[in-house]
Amino acid sequence: MSELINIETIVTDKSKKIPYGKLDQASFKPAVLSLIAKVKETVDQITSNPEKPTWKNSVDPLDDAEENLAYVWSVISHLNGVADTPELRAIVNELLPPVAEVFTWLGQNEKLYARYKEIKASKEFEDFTGSHKRIFDIQIEDFVLSGAELEEEYKKKLAAINEEAAQLSQKFSENLLDCTNEYSLYLPKDTTRLSGIPESTLALFAQQAKADGKEGYKITLHMPNYLPIQQFADDRSLREELYHAYSVRASEFSPAGKDNQPIIQRLLELRASEAKILGYNNYAEVSLVPKMAESPKQVADFLRELASKAKPSAEKDMVELIKFAQDELGIKDPKAWDYTYASEKLREKKYSYSSEEVKQYFTEPTVLQGLFGLVGKLFSITIKEEPAPVWNKDVKYFVMRDAEGKKIAAFYADLYAREGKRGGAWMDDQLSRRAINGHIQTPVAYLTCNFSAPTDGKPSLLTLNDVETMFHEFGHGLQHMLTSQTDLAVSGIGLVEWDAVEMPSQFMENFVWDWNVMQTLTSHVDTGEKMPKELFDKLVKAKNFQAGMANVRQIEFALFDILLHSDYDPKKETVRGLLDKVRKEVAVVFPPEYNRFANSFSHIFAGGYAAGYYSYKWAEVLSADAFSLFQEKGIFDKETGHKWLKEVLSRGGSRPAKESFIAFRGREPKVDALLASYGLLGAKE
């Protein structure tokens, strides 16, 4: 067995690929503690330096120390998200308090704060670049939000809040993952309960059972299992059984210690306390300080305006769905576990295709090849797979090169669902582009999804929604990897307003709906044939099928989030009570009483989107309007592609996102393109 490697050594040369299989987990804790100590030591050296503070003697050394800590911590955190084990979980939980503490300590350091203010007040500051000025403005704002101007008593309270909140968010994720992993339903090979389930999904169920040394089928709550049951299972009781198990995860119905409700209550208390200490009325106001939106009211008004456009359409969708379920499917009283099934059947009837038929054309290798070909045409880059150490055999490593063949970025693609891996899809950064020691550091990203794994020697088959998810996450990756910034703070998605960070990702989803692009994404799993134009035309006709329902669902989540963090009083109502109130206002689907949606709402309780879930809709306005220029100029128009690269992707957080949008589009954003894309333009209450 080869010798294990101390994780701290990876900071000595970040250009080297990380030897994932050889990392010594016993070194994780001492390495992080050592790097935390070095951050503090660096700050002490900076603040005790008798020389006049400058960018070079203050910002650069702190960037170096912070990046080393962030680099190692990102690797550990990533492994915790995609390869969770009891041992690694214990290490992460032990390290969360000191990691939270050092970043709080940095934000509250009066001497460091004074040094930054001195630099900003100097004559030299007038000659700083626009991005350097923006970095300082936001950093000083961050000092204030971290409590640098507070009295010592309140600094300590804020530090304690940050530490406890970090631990609670981690526990929220762990409970949800555990409750997802702990459920399994085994069915015998001769079962009749799986009538309607596609062969590709049955093969997955059989493969999972075989991995456990059992005959028949194993069904879990991971999305590649859960969604096909809801979508295709003719057995209504099976749909209900899975729906119930999925919707009560991490609740009072779960094993002892796995209920997320007490965590939610405590997180809300901590966030309210933080706002009060900082002098704000509520946590939403704190959250919005660095965002584009100006106030919780503006966000709520924006969401309600969208709801007024979408709800009439959603109500029509719902009436049609219920009537179809009753008249055509014989379901007299359709429930939440019937809606997805009935929707699939209704779409098949209206547009003469099934989701399973479409899925046969989206083989994962072909989708990736088509995606890489598209961005190659738009941005004059090439992407090729290369060998690299990985944390799981299914993970792939890709290198991105410019037109001259120079390596400009790299990323890992971890695409399949498995036990021990957090659900959902996300992009995260391993390393950011920056100028350091006379050279440019190459950015590295993680692209993570939870698609169905290959079965029976066939490639992974993706749904249309999976393909859009792939494009979405790659849009985030492009902003990280194609940045031209050389300052760590504004490189990639750094300092991009949180409610604009979804713009490049949602922008990419639009390309899936172009016929020329679609041809590059499809290759039938059995015949290798491209998707026929006839089938594509059906997809386009069905694109806005139940768009009203989909829109109000997202609005429901976003409005619940912003009101929860701005207008919620635990003395007057419960979290579920508020959610019910929001549903009455904007929703058309009302789940059963036992549904515990909030207990699995990781975005706002464990994912950084607290009082920010509206970002998806806010940024969707920007992305739809931006894409409309490609529709005007041509999907593969290189000039437009390079303008998007130059004015948006490459800019990172070096200027406000709205300025980047205007530089690209030539005007302020308009909501019309978004409403038109959903067929809601001109819709009225």
mmCIF file of C-alpha atoms in Angstrom, residues 14-15 67 71 74 410 428-433 441-446 480 488 491:
data_model
loop_
_atom_site.group_PDB
_atom_site.id
_atom_site.type_symbol
_atom_site.label_atom_id
_atom_site.label_comp_id
_atom_site.label_asym_id
_atom_site.label_seq_id
_atom_site.Cartn_x
_atom_site.Cartn_y
_atom_site.Cartn_z
ATOM 1 C CA LYS A 14 -1.429 24.100 -6.257
ATOM 2 C CA SER A 15 -0.711 23.389 -9.931
ATOM 3 C CA GLU A 67 -6.336 30.926 0.122
ATOM 4 C CA TYR A 71 -7.997 25.403 -0.527
ATOM 5 C CA SER A 74 -12.684 23.177 0.214
ATOM 6 C CA ALA A 410 -9.816 22.307 -15.231
ATOM 7 C CA ASP A 428 -18.016 24.646 -6.289
ATOM 8 C CA ASP A 429 -14.526 26.021 -6.648
ATOM 9 C CA GLN A 430 -11.412 24.123 -5.700
ATOM 10 C CA LEU A 431 -9.045 26.856 -6.847
ATOM 11 C CA SER A 432 -9.509 30.370 -8.255
ATOM 12 C CA ARG A 433 -7.628 32.243 -10.943
ATOM 13 C CA GLN A 441 -2.937 30.339 -11.238
ATOM 14 C CA THR A 442 -5.259 27.997 -13.152
ATOM 15 C CA PRO A 443 -8.828 27.798 -11.795
ATOM 16 C CA VAL A 444 -10.282 24.382 -10.928
ATOM 17 C CA ALA A 445 -13.983 23.621 -10.382
ATOM 18 C CA TYR A 446 -16.167 20.805 -9.074
ATOM 19 C CA HIS A 480 -15.528 30.439 -12.474
ATOM 20 C CA LEU A 488 -8.577 36.564 -5.692
ATOM 21 C CA SER A 491 -12.090 36.123 -9.566
#
